[in-house]
Coordinates of C-alpha atoms and ligand atoms in Angstrom, one line a residue:
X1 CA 26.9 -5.6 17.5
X2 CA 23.6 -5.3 18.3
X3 CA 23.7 -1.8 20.5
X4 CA 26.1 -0.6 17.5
X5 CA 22.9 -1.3 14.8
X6 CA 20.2 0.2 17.3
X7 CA 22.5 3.2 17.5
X8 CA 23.0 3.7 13.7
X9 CA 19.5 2.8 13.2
X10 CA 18.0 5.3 15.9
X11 CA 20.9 8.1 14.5
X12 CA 19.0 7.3 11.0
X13 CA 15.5 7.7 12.1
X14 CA 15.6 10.5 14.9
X15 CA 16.9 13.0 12.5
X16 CA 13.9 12.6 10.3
X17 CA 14.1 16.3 9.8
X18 CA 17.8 17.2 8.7
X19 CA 17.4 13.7 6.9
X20 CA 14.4 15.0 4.7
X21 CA 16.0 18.4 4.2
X22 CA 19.0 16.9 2.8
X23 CA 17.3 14.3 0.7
X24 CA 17.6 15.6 -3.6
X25 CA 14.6 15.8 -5.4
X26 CA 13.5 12.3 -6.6
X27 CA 13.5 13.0 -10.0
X28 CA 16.2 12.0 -12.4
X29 CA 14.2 12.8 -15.2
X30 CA 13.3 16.3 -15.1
X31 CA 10.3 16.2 -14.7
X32 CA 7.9 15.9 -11.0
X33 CA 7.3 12.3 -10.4
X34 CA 3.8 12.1 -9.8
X35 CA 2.0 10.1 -6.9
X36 CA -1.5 8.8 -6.4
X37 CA -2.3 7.6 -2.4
X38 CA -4.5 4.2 -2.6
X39 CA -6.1 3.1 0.3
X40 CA -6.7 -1.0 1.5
X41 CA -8.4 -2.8 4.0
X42 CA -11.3 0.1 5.6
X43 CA -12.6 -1.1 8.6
X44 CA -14.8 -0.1 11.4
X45 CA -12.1 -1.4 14.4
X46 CA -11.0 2.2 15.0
X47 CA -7.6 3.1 15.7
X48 CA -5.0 5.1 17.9
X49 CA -7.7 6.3 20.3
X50 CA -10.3 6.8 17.3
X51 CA -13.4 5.4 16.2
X52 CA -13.9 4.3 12.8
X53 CA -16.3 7.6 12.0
X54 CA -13.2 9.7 13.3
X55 CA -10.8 7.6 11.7
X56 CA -12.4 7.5 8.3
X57 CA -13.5 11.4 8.2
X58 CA -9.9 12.3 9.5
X59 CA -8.7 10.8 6.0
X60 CA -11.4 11.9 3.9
X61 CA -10.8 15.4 5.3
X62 CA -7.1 15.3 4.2
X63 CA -7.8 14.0 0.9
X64 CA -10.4 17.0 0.5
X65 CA -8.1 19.8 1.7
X66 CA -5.9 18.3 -0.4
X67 CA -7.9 18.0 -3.2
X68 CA -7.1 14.2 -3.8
X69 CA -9.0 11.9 -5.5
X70 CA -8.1 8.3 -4.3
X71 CA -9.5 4.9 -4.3
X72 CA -10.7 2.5 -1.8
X73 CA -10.2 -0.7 -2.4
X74 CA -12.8 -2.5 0.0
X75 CA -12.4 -6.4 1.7
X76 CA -15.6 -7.5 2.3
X77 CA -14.9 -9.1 5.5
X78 CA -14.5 -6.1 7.5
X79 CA -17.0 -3.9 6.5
X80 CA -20.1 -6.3 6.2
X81 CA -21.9 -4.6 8.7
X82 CA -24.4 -1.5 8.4
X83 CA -21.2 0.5 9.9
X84 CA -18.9 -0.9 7.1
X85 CA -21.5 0.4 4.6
X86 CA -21.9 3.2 5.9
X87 CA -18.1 3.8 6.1
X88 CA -17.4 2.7 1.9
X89 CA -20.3 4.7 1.4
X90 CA -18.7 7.9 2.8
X91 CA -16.4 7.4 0.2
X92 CA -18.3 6.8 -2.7
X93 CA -20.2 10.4 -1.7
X94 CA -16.8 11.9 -1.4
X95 CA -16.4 11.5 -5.4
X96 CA -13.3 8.5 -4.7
X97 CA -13.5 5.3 -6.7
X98 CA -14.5 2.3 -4.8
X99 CA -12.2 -1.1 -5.7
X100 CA -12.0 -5.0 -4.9
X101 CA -9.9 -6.2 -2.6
X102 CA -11.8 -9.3 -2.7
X103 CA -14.2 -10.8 0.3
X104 CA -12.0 -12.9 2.5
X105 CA -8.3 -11.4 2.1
X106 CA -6.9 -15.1 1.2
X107 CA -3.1 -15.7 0.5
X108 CA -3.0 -16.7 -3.2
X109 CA 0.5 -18.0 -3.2
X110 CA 1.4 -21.3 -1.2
X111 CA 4.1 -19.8 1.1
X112 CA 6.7 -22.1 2.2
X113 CA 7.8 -20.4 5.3
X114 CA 4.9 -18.2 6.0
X115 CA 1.3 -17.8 5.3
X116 CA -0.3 -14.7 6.9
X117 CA -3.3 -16.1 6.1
X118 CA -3.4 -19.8 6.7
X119 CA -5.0 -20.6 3.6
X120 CA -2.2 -22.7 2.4
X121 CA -5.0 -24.9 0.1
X122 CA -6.4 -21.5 -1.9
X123 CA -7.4 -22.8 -5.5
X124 CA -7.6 -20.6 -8.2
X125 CA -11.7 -21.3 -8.1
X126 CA -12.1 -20.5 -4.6
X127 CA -10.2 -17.6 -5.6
X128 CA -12.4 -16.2 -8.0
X129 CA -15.4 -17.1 -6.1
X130 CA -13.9 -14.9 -3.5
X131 CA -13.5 -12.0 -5.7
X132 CA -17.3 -12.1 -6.8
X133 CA -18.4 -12.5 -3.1
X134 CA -17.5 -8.8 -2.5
X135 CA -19.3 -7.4 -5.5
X136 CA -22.4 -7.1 -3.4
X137 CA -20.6 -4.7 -1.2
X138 CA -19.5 -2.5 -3.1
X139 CA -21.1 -2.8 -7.2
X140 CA -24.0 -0.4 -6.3
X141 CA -21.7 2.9 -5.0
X142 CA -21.5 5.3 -7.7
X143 CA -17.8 5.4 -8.3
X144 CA -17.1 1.6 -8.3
X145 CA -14.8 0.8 -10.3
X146 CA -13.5 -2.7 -12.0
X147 CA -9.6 -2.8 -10.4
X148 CA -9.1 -5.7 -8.5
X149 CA -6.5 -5.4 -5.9
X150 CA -4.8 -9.0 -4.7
X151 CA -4.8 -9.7 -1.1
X152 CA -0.9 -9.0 0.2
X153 CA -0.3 -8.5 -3.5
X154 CA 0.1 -12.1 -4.2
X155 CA -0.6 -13.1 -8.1
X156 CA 0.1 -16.5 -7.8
X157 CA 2.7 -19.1 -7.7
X158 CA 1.9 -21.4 -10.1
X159 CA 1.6 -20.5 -13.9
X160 CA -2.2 -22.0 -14.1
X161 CA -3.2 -19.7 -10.5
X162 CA -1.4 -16.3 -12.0
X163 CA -2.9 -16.3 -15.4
X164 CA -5.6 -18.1 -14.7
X165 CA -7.1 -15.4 -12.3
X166 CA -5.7 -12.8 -14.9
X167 CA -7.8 -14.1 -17.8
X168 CA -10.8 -14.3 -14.9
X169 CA -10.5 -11.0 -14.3
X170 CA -10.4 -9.8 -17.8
X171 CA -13.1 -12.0 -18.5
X172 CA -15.4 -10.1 -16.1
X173 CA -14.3 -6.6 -16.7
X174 CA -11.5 -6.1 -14.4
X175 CA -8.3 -4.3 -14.6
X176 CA -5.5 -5.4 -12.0
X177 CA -5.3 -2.3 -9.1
X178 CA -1.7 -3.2 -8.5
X179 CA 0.3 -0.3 -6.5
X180 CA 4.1 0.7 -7.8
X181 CA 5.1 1.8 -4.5
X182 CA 4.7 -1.3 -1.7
X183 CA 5.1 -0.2 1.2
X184 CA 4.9 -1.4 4.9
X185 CA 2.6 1.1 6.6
X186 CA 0.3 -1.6 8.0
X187 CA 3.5 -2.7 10.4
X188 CA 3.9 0.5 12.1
X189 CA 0.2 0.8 12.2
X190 CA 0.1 -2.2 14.2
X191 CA 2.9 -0.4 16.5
X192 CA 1.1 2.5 17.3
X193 CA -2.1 0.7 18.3
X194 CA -0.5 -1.4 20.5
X195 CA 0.9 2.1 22.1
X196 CA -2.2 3.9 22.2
X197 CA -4.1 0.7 23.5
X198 CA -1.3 0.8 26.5
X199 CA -0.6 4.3 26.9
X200 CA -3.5 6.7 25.3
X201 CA -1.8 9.7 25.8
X202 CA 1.5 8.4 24.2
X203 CA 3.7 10.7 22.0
X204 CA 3.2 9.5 18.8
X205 CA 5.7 11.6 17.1
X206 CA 8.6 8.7 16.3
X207 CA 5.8 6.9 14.5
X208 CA 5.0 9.9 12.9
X209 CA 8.7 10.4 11.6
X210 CA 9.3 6.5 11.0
X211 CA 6.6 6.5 8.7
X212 CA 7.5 9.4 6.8
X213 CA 11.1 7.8 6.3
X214 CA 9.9 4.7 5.7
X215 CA 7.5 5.8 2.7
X216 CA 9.7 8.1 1.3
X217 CA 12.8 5.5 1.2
X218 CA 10.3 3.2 -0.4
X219 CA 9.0 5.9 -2.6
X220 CA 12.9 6.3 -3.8
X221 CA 13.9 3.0 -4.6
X222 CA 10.6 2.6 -6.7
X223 CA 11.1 5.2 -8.7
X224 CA 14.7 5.1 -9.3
X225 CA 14.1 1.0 -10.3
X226 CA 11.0 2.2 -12.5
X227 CA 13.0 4.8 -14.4
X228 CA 15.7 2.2 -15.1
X229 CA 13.3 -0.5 -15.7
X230 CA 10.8 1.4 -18.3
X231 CA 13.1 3.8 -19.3
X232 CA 10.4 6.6 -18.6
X233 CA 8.6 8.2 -15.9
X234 CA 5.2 6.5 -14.7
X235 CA 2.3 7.6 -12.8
X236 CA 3.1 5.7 -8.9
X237 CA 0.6 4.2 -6.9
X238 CA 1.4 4.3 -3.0
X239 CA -0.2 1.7 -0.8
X240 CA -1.5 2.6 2.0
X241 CA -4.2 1.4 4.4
X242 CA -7.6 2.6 6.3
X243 CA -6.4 3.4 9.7
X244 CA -5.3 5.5 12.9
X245 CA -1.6 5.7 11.4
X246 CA -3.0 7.9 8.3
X247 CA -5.8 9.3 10.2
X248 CA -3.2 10.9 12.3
X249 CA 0.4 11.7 9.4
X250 CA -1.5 11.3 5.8
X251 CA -1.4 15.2 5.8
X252 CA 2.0 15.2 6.3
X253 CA 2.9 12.6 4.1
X254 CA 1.3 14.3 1.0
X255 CA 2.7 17.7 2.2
X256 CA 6.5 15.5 2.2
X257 CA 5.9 14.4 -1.6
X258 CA 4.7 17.8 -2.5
X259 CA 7.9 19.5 -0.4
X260 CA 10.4 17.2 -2.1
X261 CA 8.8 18.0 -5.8
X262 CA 6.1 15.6 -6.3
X263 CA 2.9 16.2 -7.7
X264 CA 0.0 14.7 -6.1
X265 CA -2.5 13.3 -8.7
X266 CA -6.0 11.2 -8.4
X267 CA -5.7 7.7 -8.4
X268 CA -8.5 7.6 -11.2
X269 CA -5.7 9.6 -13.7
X270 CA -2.6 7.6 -12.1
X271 CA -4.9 4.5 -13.5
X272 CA -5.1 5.7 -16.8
X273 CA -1.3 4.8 -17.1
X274 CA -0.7 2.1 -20.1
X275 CA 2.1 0.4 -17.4
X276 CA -0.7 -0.9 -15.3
X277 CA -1.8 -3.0 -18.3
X278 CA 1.4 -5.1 -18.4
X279 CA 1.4 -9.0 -16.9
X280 CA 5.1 -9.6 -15.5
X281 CA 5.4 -13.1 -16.2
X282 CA 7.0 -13.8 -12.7
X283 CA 6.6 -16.6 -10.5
X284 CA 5.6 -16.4 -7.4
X285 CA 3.8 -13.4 -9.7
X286 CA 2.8 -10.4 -7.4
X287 CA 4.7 -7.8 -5.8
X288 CA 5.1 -3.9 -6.5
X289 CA 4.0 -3.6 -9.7
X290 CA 8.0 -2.2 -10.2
X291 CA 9.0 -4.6 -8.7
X292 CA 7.9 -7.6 -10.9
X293 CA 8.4 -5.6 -14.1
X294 CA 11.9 -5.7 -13.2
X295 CA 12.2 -8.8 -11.9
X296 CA 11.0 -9.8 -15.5
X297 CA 14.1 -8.4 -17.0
X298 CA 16.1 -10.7 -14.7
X299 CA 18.2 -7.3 -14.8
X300 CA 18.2 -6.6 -11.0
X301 CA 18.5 -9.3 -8.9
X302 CA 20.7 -7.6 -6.6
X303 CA 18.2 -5.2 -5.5
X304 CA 15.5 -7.3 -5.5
X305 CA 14.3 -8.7 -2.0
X306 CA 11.9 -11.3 -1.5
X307 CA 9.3 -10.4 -0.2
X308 CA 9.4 -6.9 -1.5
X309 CA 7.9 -5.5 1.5
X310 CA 7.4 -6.9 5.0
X311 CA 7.8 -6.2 8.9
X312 CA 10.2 -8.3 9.0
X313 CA 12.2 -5.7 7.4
X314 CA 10.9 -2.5 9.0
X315 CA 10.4 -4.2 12.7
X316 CA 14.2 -4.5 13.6
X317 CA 14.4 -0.6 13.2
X318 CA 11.1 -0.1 15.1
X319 CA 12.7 -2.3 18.2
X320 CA 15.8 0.0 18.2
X321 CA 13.4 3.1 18.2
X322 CA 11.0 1.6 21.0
X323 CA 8.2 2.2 19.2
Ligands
LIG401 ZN1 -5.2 -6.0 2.1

């Protein structure tokens, strides 16, 4: 059983070009669906043989030659440094809107099997206190901008936590920076460090083409759930994170979208869609922004997974790849 899944997973993935080739255009609605690239979580670790400045000017490079506005939504913790300034400050200069991803990166929800962070006891006022602690960070760049991204995308799990924080936020000027497209780039991230760490001269290609696949199946079931869900197309946000992964593909992910009929729009504009203004009443609240909205309708159970995105997903098909 097992060597039959490895098989018809690696048969999936290794033909990552035919597979793309084949794929129709996404939309269903005649029109391009539109995509704006968000970025989490900068850092000054490096990555896949890089250091931060390469890392960080490899992206802002792409982003320019692609003429791509985005937004970076900064945690404090990692870039509280002269080098973490200087890193958010490369994107301020670089005309892309700076966000809060609060200071520490807690878990917001009490998890009952897992709790990536450990911070089982989070209360909505250490919470909040959290999200103002990373103001000093990043309130004096030019482009910052109130949208406060949640840490793992967790809203909540109680009613008093999830719209308690909401009406904190609003309170002090904050939109919610939620992404419609979740996505699990931070796993294979994680893969191809631990490759380059043990072999730096690795091929990185099947990371490359895993990622591809793996964004643009996540990229499909979005958007097909969004246009049944709202009944109209929205402007997508795709999460995606400060590190070697993009350093290295994010040129060829955006050339993908545009290849398959995209259109690749600034996050700023994407922003300025009325959908990110609605408050899914779900509990645990948090998710894909998609994916709460139509968990709401209580519609589309069936396709919805809980968690909507994790590695625990994506790493069974990375085993049977090797990478
Ligand atoms: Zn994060």
């Amino acid at each position: 059983m097992i060597e039959h899944l490895n098989r018809r997973e690696f048969l999936r993935y290794a033909a990552i070009g035919a597979t793309l080739r084949r794929l129709p255009l996404a939309s269903a609605h005649g029109l391009a669906p539109e995509i704006a690239f968000t970025f989490d979580d900068p850092t000054t670790d490096g990555g896949a043989n890089l250091t931060w400045q390469q890392v960080n000017e490899r992206i802002l490079d792409t982003l320019v030659s692609n003429k791509i506005k985005s937004i970076l939504f900064v945690c404090g913790k990692r870039v509280d440094s002269n080098a973490g300034r200087q890193l958010v400050a490369a994107w301020d200069r670089a005309d892309h809107l700076i966000g809060n991803h609060s200071y520490s990166h807690l878990f917001f929800n009490v998890s009952t099997d897992d709790d990536p962070a450990g911070s089982k006891k989070v209360t909505l006022a250490e919470f909040e206190a959290d999200a103002l602690k990373n103001e000093p960070l990043i309130q004096g760049h030019l482009h910052f901008n109130r949208l406060f991204r949640y840490p793992f995308f967790k809203e909540g799990d109680t009613a008093e936590k999830r719209d308690g924080m909401r009406a904190f936020l609003q309170a002090h000027g904050y939109r919610i920076g939620r992404a419609t497209i979740d996505a699990s780039d931070w796993a294979i991230d994680a893969r191809l460090e631990k490759r380059t760490e043990a072999q730096p001269h690795a091929d990185l290609t099947g990371y490359r083409n895993f990622f591809l696949q793996h964004i643009w199946e996540r990229a499909q079931f979005y958007d097909s759930l969004s246009q049944r869900v709202l009944g109209r197309p929205l402007r997508h946000t795709l999460l995606l994170h400060h590190g070697g992964l993009n350093a290295l593909f994010l040129g060829d992910l955006i050339a993908m979208f545009r290849r398959n009929g995209w259109r690749t729009v600034d996050a700023e504009y994407a922003y300025g869609d009325p959908v990110y203004d609605q408050q899914p009443k779900t509990l645990p609240a948090g998710e894909s922004l998609v994916w709460a909205l139509a968990k709401e309708t209580g519609k589309f159970e069936k396709e919805l997974r809980y968690p909507g995105e994790d590695d625990v997903y994506e790493n069974p098909r990375m085993n049977a790849l090797q990478l």
